[in-house]
Amino acid sequence: MQIKRVTKTITAVIGILFLLPITCYAKTLTSTNSVTESSMYQQIKQHLETKLYTLPPRVQGHYALRQFRMTGDTEYANGVLVDLITVSERQNFYACQLDNKDFVAKQGQILRDNLGKGPRAKARRVATEKYPDFVLLNDVVLRYASRIDEVGFIGPCHNKMQAALKQSDLKTAYTDPDMIRSWAAQLVNYVYWAKQMGITDLRQPYTQAFNSTYPNSADAKLSKAQYKNKIYGMTHFIFAASGYYQHYVDEKEFQWILSYFEKNIDRILTDTTEDIITEVGISFQITGNADNPVVEKVKQHLLKVYSPTHRMLLSPSGKAHLATGEHRNILAMMLLKWPETLHPGPYLNEIKSIQKNLPMTVSPK
């Protein structure tokens, strides 16, 4: 009996000794794999910048433009140039034929047909049936004109672009509830771009239409898709007013949005996507409220869902596709390393290393 007891005791001790290293290793592993704000930022940055040249021109430009506005580093100017060359060539094709009715009708239909196949794309096609040239004039021509303008140039056929947009009934299209329910954030962009390009100022009527379409009292009735559309639209009021991260925005002007985000952050974290959640956090930073508790909640959420294995925030369906995921990941970088100073531009004509490579279809403002 004593021999059996001794044997059992020895076996137990050995078992404990074998477990101790495993337990210690497990704690070490957990500690090693923990992600900090700094390490998450650096991992995403390295991943994106290593692969940047493999991404479409628009994605390269999107990343480079935001990195310049966060850092002021002209090393990102070439990425913006890649986008400018592409956009100016496209604008030369579209804007210079806007006085041709057959061209407008044909291209308008092609662009509407190419909106996509998902539920949101279908809703946009239905909404734009009343405005057949809307996608061409706003999502293409006005978008390209504003991008060219932001980096210090006048695009090709500038007068034709202005004339076509001034002749279009933008107010009716922008304030249409069906359009808002399918294009909320994009419509905010168009509203501010129309003002930027000297077309018209529809900020007030659009704001009224947006709030009539999405009254806070009706939030409980909104589907997740419509709630995401509402929150995404609200963040873009602030971003568009900042010239897309070129300067800080007066919080008083958008207190109605910031207060809403504070009250509804829990639902936002649950019912929207990482792109939208991150934009909510940045909305506080760009209005001078970086110490608001909402910002910390958003950061903690991103750290929780971040994938160190893929070195990026994955899509809502769990995909690690860099071209389509660049948007949410550069937003995360901005949130995690928000600067005290924002940098307008870059004005490419003022950067000597860029001047000789500028497209011939644009001219300095």
CSV table of C-alpha atoms in Angstrom, one decimal:
chain,number,residue,atom,x,y,z
A,1,MET,CA,0.0,0.0,0.0
A,2,GLN,CA,2.8,2.4,0.9
A,3,ILE,CA,4.6,1.7,-2.4
A,4,LYS,CA,1.3,2.4,-4.3
A,5,ARG,CA,0.9,5.7,-2.4
A,6,VAL,CA,4.5,6.8,-3.1
A,7,THR,CA,4.1,5.9,-6.8
A,8,LYS,CA,0.9,8.0,-7.0
A,9,THR,CA,2.5,10.9,-5.2
A,10,ILE,CA,5.5,10.8,-7.6
A,11,THR,CA,3.2,10.5,-10.6
A,12,ALA,CA,1.2,13.6,-9.4
A,13,VAL,CA,4.4,15.6,-8.7
A,14,ILE,CA,5.8,14.7,-12.2
A,15,GLY,CA,2.4,15.7,-13.7
A,16,ILE,CA,2.6,19.1,-12.0
A,17,LEU,CA,6.2,19.6,-13.1
A,18,PHE,CA,5.2,18.9,-16.7
A,19,LEU,CA,2.2,21.3,-16.5
A,20,LEU,CA,4.2,24.2,-15.0
A,21,PRO,CA,6.3,25.0,-18.1
A,22,ILE,CA,3.2,24.7,-20.3
A,23,THR,CA,1.3,27.2,-18.1
A,24,CYS,CA,4.2,29.6,-18.0
A,25,TYR,CA,4.5,29.3,-21.8
A,26,ALA,CA,0.9,30.0,-22.3
A,27,LYS,CA,1.1,33.2,-20.3
A,28,THR,CA,4.2,34.2,-22.2
A,29,LEU,CA,2.4,33.5,-25.5
A,30,THR,CA,-0.6,35.5,-24.6
A,31,SER,CA,1.6,38.4,-23.6
A,32,THR,CA,3.7,38.2,-26.8
A,33,ASN,CA,0.6,38.2,-29.0
A,34,SER,CA,-1.1,41.1,-27.4
A,35,VAL,CA,-1.5,44.0,-29.8
A,36,THR,CA,-0.9,47.6,-28.8
A,37,GLU,CA,-2.1,50.7,-30.7
A,38,SER,CA,1.5,51.3,-31.9
A,39,SER,CA,2.1,47.7,-33.1
A,40,MET,CA,-1.2,47.6,-34.9
A,41,TYR,CA,-0.5,50.9,-36.6
A,42,GLN,CA,3.0,49.7,-37.7
A,43,GLN,CA,1.8,46.3,-38.9
A,44,ILE,CA,-0.9,47.8,-41.0
A,45,LYS,CA,1.4,50.5,-42.4
A,46,GLN,CA,4.2,48.0,-43.3
A,47,HIS,CA,1.6,45.6,-44.9
A,48,LEU,CA,0.0,48.3,-47.0
A,49,GLU,CA,3.2,50.1,-48.1
A,50,THR,CA,4.9,46.9,-49.0
A,51,LYS,CA,2.0,46.0,-51.3
A,52,LEU,CA,1.0,49.5,-52.3
A,53,TYR,CA,2.3,49.3,-55.9
A,54,THR,CA,0.2,46.2,-56.6
A,55,LEU,CA,-3.0,48.0,-55.8
A,56,PRO,CA,-5.2,50.0,-58.2
A,57,PRO,CA,-4.3,53.6,-58.8
A,58,ARG,CA,-7.3,54.9,-56.9
A,59,VAL,CA,-6.4,52.8,-53.9
A,60,GLN,CA,-2.8,54.0,-54.0
A,61,GLY,CA,-4.0,57.6,-54.2
A,62,HIS,CA,-6.5,57.2,-51.4
A,63,TYR,CA,-3.8,55.9,-49.1
A,64,ALA,CA,-1.2,58.4,-50.1
A,65,LEU,CA,-3.5,61.4,-49.9
A,66,ARG,CA,-4.5,60.5,-46.3
A,67,GLN,CA,-1.0,59.7,-45.2
A,68,PHE,CA,0.1,63.1,-46.6
A,69,ARG,CA,-2.7,64.9,-44.7
A,70,MET,CA,-1.8,63.1,-41.5
A,71,THR,CA,2.0,63.5,-41.8
A,72,GLY,CA,2.8,66.3,-44.3
A,73,ASP,CA,5.5,63.9,-45.7
A,74,THR,CA,6.0,64.6,-49.4
A,75,GLU,CA,7.2,61.0,-50.0
A,76,TYR,CA,3.5,60.2,-50.4
A,77,ALA,CA,3.1,62.8,-53.2
A,78,ASN,CA,3.9,60.2,-56.0
A,79,GLY,CA,1.0,58.1,-54.8
A,80,VAL,CA,-1.3,61.1,-55.2
A,81,LEU,CA,0.3,61.8,-58.7
A,82,VAL,CA,-0.6,58.2,-59.8
A,83,ASP,CA,-4.3,59.0,-59.0
A,84,LEU,CA,-4.2,62.4,-60.6
A,85,ILE,CA,-2.8,61.0,-63.9
A,86,THR,CA,-5.6,58.4,-64.0
A,87,VAL,CA,-8.4,60.8,-63.0
A,88,SER,CA,-7.4,63.6,-65.4
A,89,GLU,CA,-7.4,61.1,-68.3
A,90,ARG,CA,-10.8,59.9,-67.3
A,91,GLN,CA,-12.1,63.5,-66.9
A,92,ASN,CA,-10.7,64.3,-70.3
A,93,PHE,CA,-12.9,61.6,-71.8
A,94,TYR,CA,-16.1,62.3,-69.8
A,95,ALA,CA,-16.2,66.1,-69.2
A,96,CYS,CA,-15.1,67.0,-72.7
A,97,GLN,CA,-18.2,65.3,-74.2
A,98,LEU,CA,-20.8,66.6,-71.9
A,99,ASP,CA,-22.3,68.8,-74.6
A,100,ASN,CA,-23.1,65.6,-76.6
A,101,LYS,CA,-26.6,64.4,-75.6
A,102,ASP,CA,-26.1,61.0,-77.1
A,103,PHE,CA,-22.9,60.5,-75.2
A,104,VAL,CA,-24.4,61.6,-71.9
A,105,ALA,CA,-27.4,59.2,-72.4
A,106,LYS,CA,-25.2,56.3,-73.3
A,107,GLN,CA,-22.5,56.7,-70.7
A,108,GLY,CA,-25.2,57.5,-68.0
A,109,GLN,CA,-26.8,54.1,-68.7
A,110,ILE,CA,-23.5,52.3,-68.8
A,111,LEU,CA,-22.4,53.7,-65.5
A,112,ARG,CA,-25.8,52.9,-63.9
A,113,ASP,CA,-25.7,49.3,-65.2
A,114,ASN,CA,-22.2,49.0,-63.6
A,115,LEU,CA,-23.2,50.0,-60.1
A,116,GLY,CA,-23.0,46.4,-59.0
A,117,LYS,CA,-25.3,43.5,-58.0
A,118,GLY,CA,-25.7,43.8,-54.3
A,119,PRO,CA,-28.8,45.1,-52.4
A,120,ARG,CA,-27.4,48.6,-52.1
A,121,ALA,CA,-26.5,48.7,-55.8
A,122,LYS,CA,-30.0,47.6,-56.8
A,123,ALA,CA,-31.5,50.3,-54.6
A,124,ARG,CA,-29.2,52.9,-56.2
A,125,ARG,CA,-30.3,51.8,-59.7
A,126,VAL,CA,-33.9,52.1,-58.7
A,127,ALA,CA,-33.4,55.5,-57.1
A,128,THR,CA,-31.6,56.9,-60.1
A,129,GLU,CA,-34.2,55.9,-62.6
A,130,LYS,CA,-35.6,59.4,-62.2
A,131,TYR,CA,-32.2,60.9,-62.7
A,132,PRO,CA,-30.5,59.0,-65.6
A,133,ASP,CA,-27.5,61.2,-65.8
A,134,PHE,CA,-26.9,61.4,-62.0
A,135,VAL,CA,-24.1,58.8,-61.8
A,136,LEU,CA,-22.2,60.3,-64.7
A,137,LEU,CA,-22.5,63.9,-63.5
A,138,ASN,CA,-21.9,63.3,-59.8
A,139,ASP,CA,-20.1,60.1,-59.1
A,140,VAL,CA,-17.8,60.6,-62.1
A,141,VAL,CA,-17.4,64.1,-63.4
A,142,LEU,CA,-18.0,66.0,-60.2
A,143,ARG,CA,-15.9,63.5,-58.2
A,144,TYR,CA,-13.0,63.8,-60.6
A,145,ALA,CA,-13.2,67.6,-60.8
A,146,SER,CA,-13.0,67.8,-57.0
A,147,ARG,CA,-10.0,65.4,-56.8
A,148,ILE,CA,-8.1,67.4,-59.4
A,149,ASP,CA,-9.0,70.7,-57.6
A,150,GLU,CA,-7.9,69.4,-54.1
A,151,VAL,CA,-4.3,68.9,-55.3
A,152,GLY,CA,-4.1,72.4,-56.9
A,153,PHE,CA,-5.3,72.1,-60.5
A,154,ILE,CA,-8.1,72.8,-63.0
A,155,GLY,CA,-9.2,69.8,-64.9
A,156,PRO,CA,-9.9,69.3,-68.6
A,157,CYS,CA,-13.1,70.9,-70.0
A,158,HIS,CA,-13.7,72.7,-66.7
A,159,ASN,CA,-16.3,75.0,-68.2
A,160,LYS,CA,-18.3,72.1,-69.7
A,161,MET,CA,-18.2,70.4,-66.4
A,162,GLN,CA,-19.6,73.4,-64.5
A,163,ALA,CA,-22.2,74.1,-67.2
A,164,ALA,CA,-23.6,70.5,-67.2
A,165,LEU,CA,-23.8,70.4,-63.4
A,166,LYS,CA,-25.5,73.8,-63.2
A,167,GLN,CA,-28.1,72.7,-65.7
A,168,SER,CA,-28.8,69.6,-63.7
A,169,ASP,CA,-31.5,69.7,-61.0
A,170,LEU,CA,-29.1,68.7,-58.2
A,171,LYS,CA,-31.3,69.9,-55.4
A,172,THR,CA,-34.2,67.6,-56.3
A,173,ALA,CA,-31.9,64.6,-56.7
A,174,TYR,CA,-29.8,65.3,-53.5
A,175,THR,CA,-32.9,65.8,-51.3
A,176,ASP,CA,-34.9,62.8,-52.6
A,177,PRO,CA,-35.5,60.4,-49.7
A,178,ASP,CA,-35.0,57.4,-51.9
A,179,MET,CA,-31.7,58.7,-53.0
A,180,ILE,CA,-30.7,59.5,-49.4
A,181,ARG,CA,-31.7,56.0,-48.3
A,182,SER,CA,-29.3,54.5,-50.9
A,183,TRP,CA,-26.5,57.1,-51.2
A,184,ALA,CA,-26.4,59.0,-47.9
A,185,ALA,CA,-22.7,59.4,-47.4
A,186,GLN,CA,-22.0,59.9,-51.1
A,187,LEU,CA,-24.6,62.6,-51.4
A,188,VAL,CA,-22.9,64.5,-48.6
A,189,ASN,CA,-19.7,64.3,-50.7
A,190,TYR,CA,-21.5,65.6,-53.8
A,191,VAL,CA,-23.1,68.5,-51.8
A,192,TYR,CA,-19.7,69.7,-50.6
A,193,TRP,CA,-18.0,69.1,-53.9
A,194,ALA,CA,-20.7,71.1,-55.7
A,195,LYS,CA,-19.9,74.0,-53.4
A,196,GLN,CA,-16.2,73.5,-53.8
A,197,MET,CA,-16.4,73.6,-57.6
A,198,GLY,CA,-18.6,76.7,-57.7
A,199,ILE,CA,-21.8,74.9,-58.8
A,200,THR,CA,-24.2,75.5,-56.0
A,201,ASP,CA,-24.5,75.4,-52.2
A,202,LEU,CA,-27.0,72.8,-51.1
A,203,ARG,CA,-25.7,72.1,-47.6
A,204,GLN,CA,-28.7,73.4,-45.7
A,205,PRO,CA,-31.4,71.7,-47.8
A,206,TYR,CA,-29.5,68.4,-47.8
A,207,THR,CA,-29.1,68.5,-44.0
A,208,GLN,CA,-32.8,69.1,-43.6
A,209,ALA,CA,-33.7,66.3,-46.0
A,210,PHE,CA,-31.3,63.9,-44.3
A,211,ASN,CA,-32.8,64.5,-40.9
A,212,SER,CA,-36.3,64.2,-42.3
A,213,THR,CA,-35.4,60.9,-43.9
A,214,TYR,CA,-33.6,59.6,-40.8
A,215,PRO,CA,-35.3,61.2,-37.7
A,216,ASN,CA,-33.7,59.9,-34.5
A,217,SER,CA,-37.2,58.9,-33.2
A,218,ALA,CA,-37.4,56.3,-36.0
A,219,ASP,CA,-34.1,54.6,-35.2
A,220,ALA,CA,-35.7,51.5,-33.7
A,221,LYS,CA,-37.5,50.8,-37.1
A,222,LEU,CA,-34.3,50.9,-39.1
A,223,SER,CA,-32.8,47.7,-40.5
A,224,LYS,CA,-29.0,47.2,-39.9
A,225,ALA,CA,-28.4,48.2,-43.5
A,226,GLN,CA,-30.3,51.5,-43.2
A,227,TYR,CA,-28.8,52.2,-39.8
A,228,LYS,CA,-25.3,51.8,-41.3
A,229,ASN,CA,-26.3,54.1,-44.1
A,230,LYS,CA,-27.5,56.7,-41.6
A,231,ILE,CA,-24.3,56.6,-39.5
A,232,TYR,CA,-22.1,56.6,-42.5
A,233,GLY,CA,-23.9,59.6,-43.8
A,234,MET,CA,-23.5,61.5,-40.5
A,235,THR,CA,-19.7,60.9,-40.4
A,236,HIS,CA,-19.4,62.4,-43.9
A,237,PHE,CA,-21.0,65.7,-42.9
A,238,ILE,CA,-17.9,66.2,-40.7
A,239,PHE,CA,-15.3,64.8,-43.1
A,240,ALA,CA,-16.6,66.8,-46.1
A,241,ALA,CA,-16.6,70.0,-44.0
A,242,SER,CA,-12.9,69.3,-43.2
A,243,GLY,CA,-12.0,69.0,-46.9
A,244,TYR,CA,-11.4,65.3,-46.1
A,245,TYR,CA,-8.9,65.7,-43.3
A,246,GLN,CA,-7.3,68.9,-44.5
A,247,HIS,CA,-8.2,71.0,-41.5
A,248,TYR,CA,-10.1,70.8,-38.2
A,249,VAL,CA,-13.8,71.4,-37.9
A,250,ASP,CA,-15.8,73.5,-35.4
A,251,GLU,CA,-17.5,71.1,-33.1
A,252,LYS,CA,-20.4,73.5,-32.6
A,253,GLU,CA,-21.5,73.1,-36.2
A,254,PHE,CA,-21.8,69.4,-35.8
A,255,GLN,CA,-22.7,69.0,-32.2
A,256,TRP,CA,-26.0,67.3,-33.3
A,257,ILE,CA,-23.9,64.5,-34.8
A,258,LEU,CA,-21.4,64.2,-32.0
A,259,SER,CA,-24.1,64.1,-29.3
A,260,TYR,CA,-25.9,61.4,-31.3
A,261,PHE,CA,-22.7,59.3,-31.5
A,262,GLU,CA,-22.2,59.6,-27.8
A,263,LYS,CA,-25.7,58.4,-27.0
A,264,ASN,CA,-25.7,55.6,-29.5
A,265,ILE,CA,-22.1,54.3,-29.5
A,266,ASP,CA,-23.2,50.9,-28.2
A,267,ARG,CA,-25.5,50.3,-31.1
A,268,ILE,CA,-23.0,51.7,-33.5
A,269,LEU,CA,-20.4,49.2,-32.3
A,270,THR,CA,-22.9,46.3,-32.7
A,271,ASP,CA,-24.8,47.2,-35.8
A,272,THR,CA,-22.3,48.8,-38.1
A,273,THR,CA,-18.9,47.9,-39.7
A,274,GLU,CA,-15.3,48.7,-38.8
A,275,ASP,CA,-15.1,51.3,-41.5
A,276,ILE,CA,-18.1,53.2,-40.0
A,277,ILE,CA,-17.1,52.6,-36.4
A,278,THR,CA,-13.6,54.1,-37.1
A,279,GLU,CA,-15.1,57.1,-38.9
A,280,VAL,CA,-17.2,57.7,-35.8
A,281,GLY,CA,-14.0,57.9,-33.7
A,282,ILE,CA,-12.3,60.2,-36.2
A,283,SER,CA,-15.3,62.5,-36.1
A,284,PHE,CA,-14.4,63.3,-32.5
A,285,GLN,CA,-10.7,63.7,-33.3
A,286,ILE,CA,-11.2,66.1,-36.2
A,287,THR,CA,-13.5,68.3,-34.1
A,288,GLY,CA,-10.9,68.6,-31.4
A,289,ASN,CA,-12.4,66.0,-29.1
A,290,ALA,CA,-9.7,63.3,-29.1
A,291,ASP,CA,-10.2,62.7,-25.4
A,292,ASN,CA,-13.9,61.9,-25.7
A,293,PRO,CA,-14.6,58.4,-24.3
A,294,VAL,CA,-16.1,57.3,-27.6
A,295,VAL,CA,-12.6,57.5,-29.2
A,296,GLU,CA,-11.2,55.1,-26.6
A,297,LYS,CA,-14.2,52.7,-27.1
A,298,VAL,CA,-13.5,52.7,-30.8
A,299,LYS,CA,-9.8,52.0,-30.3
A,300,GLN,CA,-10.5,49.1,-28.0
A,301,HIS,CA,-13.0,47.7,-30.4
A,302,LEU,CA,-10.5,47.8,-33.3
A,303,LEU,CA,-7.7,46.2,-31.2
A,304,LYS,CA,-10.2,43.4,-30.3
A,305,VAL,CA,-11.2,42.6,-33.9
A,306,TYR,CA,-7.8,43.3,-35.5
A,307,SER,CA,-6.1,40.2,-37.2
A,308,PRO,CA,-2.3,40.2,-36.4
A,309,THR,CA,-2.0,37.1,-38.7
A,310,HIS,CA,-3.3,39.1,-41.7
A,311,ARG,CA,-1.9,42.5,-40.4
A,312,MET,CA,-5.1,44.2,-41.2
A,313,LEU,CA,-8.7,44.7,-40.2
A,314,LEU,CA,-10.7,42.1,-42.1
A,315,SER,CA,-13.9,42.7,-44.1
A,316,PRO,CA,-17.3,42.1,-42.4
A,317,SER,CA,-17.3,38.6,-44.1
A,318,GLY,CA,-13.7,37.9,-42.8
A,319,LYS,CA,-11.8,38.5,-46.1
A,320,ALA,CA,-8.3,39.8,-46.1
A,321,HIS,CA,-8.5,41.5,-49.5
A,322,LEU,CA,-6.1,44.5,-49.5
A,323,ALA,CA,-7.5,46.5,-52.4
A,324,THR,CA,-11.0,46.6,-50.9
A,325,GLY,CA,-9.8,46.7,-47.3
A,326,GLU,CA,-7.4,49.6,-47.7
A,327,HIS,CA,-10.2,52.1,-46.7
A,328,ARG,CA,-10.9,50.7,-43.3
A,329,ASN,CA,-7.2,50.1,-42.6
A,330,ILE,CA,-6.0,53.6,-43.4
A,331,LEU,CA,-8.8,54.9,-41.3
A,332,ALA,CA,-7.6,52.7,-38.4
A,333,MET,CA,-4.1,54.1,-38.9
A,334,MET,CA,-5.4,57.7,-38.8
A,335,LEU,CA,-7.5,57.0,-35.6
A,336,LEU,CA,-4.6,55.3,-33.8
A,337,LYS,CA,-2.0,58.0,-34.7
A,338,TRP,CA,-4.1,61.2,-35.0
A,339,PRO,CA,-1.8,64.3,-35.5
A,340,GLU,CA,-2.0,67.6,-33.8
A,341,THR,CA,-1.6,69.3,-37.2
A,342,LEU,CA,-3.4,68.4,-40.5
A,343,HIS,CA,-1.8,69.2,-43.8
A,344,PRO,CA,-3.8,70.6,-46.8
A,345,GLY,CA,-3.1,69.3,-50.3
A,346,PRO,CA,-0.6,68.1,-51.4
A,347,TYR,CA,-0.4,70.8,-54.0
A,348,LEU,CA,1.6,68.8,-56.5
A,349,ASN,CA,2.7,71.8,-58.7
A,350,GLU,CA,4.7,73.1,-55.7
A,351,ILE,CA,6.7,69.9,-55.3
A,352,LYS,CA,9.7,70.1,-57.6
A,353,SER,CA,10.2,66.3,-57.8
A,354,ILE,CA,6.6,66.0,-59.1
A,355,GLN,CA,6.4,68.9,-61.6
A,356,LYS,CA,8.0,67.2,-64.6
A,357,ASN,CA,5.6,64.3,-64.3
A,358,LEU,CA,2.3,66.2,-64.1
A,359,PRO,CA,-0.4,65.2,-66.7
A,360,MET,CA,-0.7,67.6,-69.6
A,361,THR,CA,-4.5,67.8,-69.3
A,362,VAL,CA,-4.5,69.8,-66.1
A,363,SER,CA,-3.4,73.4,-65.3
A,364,PRO,CA,-2.4,74.9,-62.0
A,365,LYS,CA,-5.1,77.0,-60.3
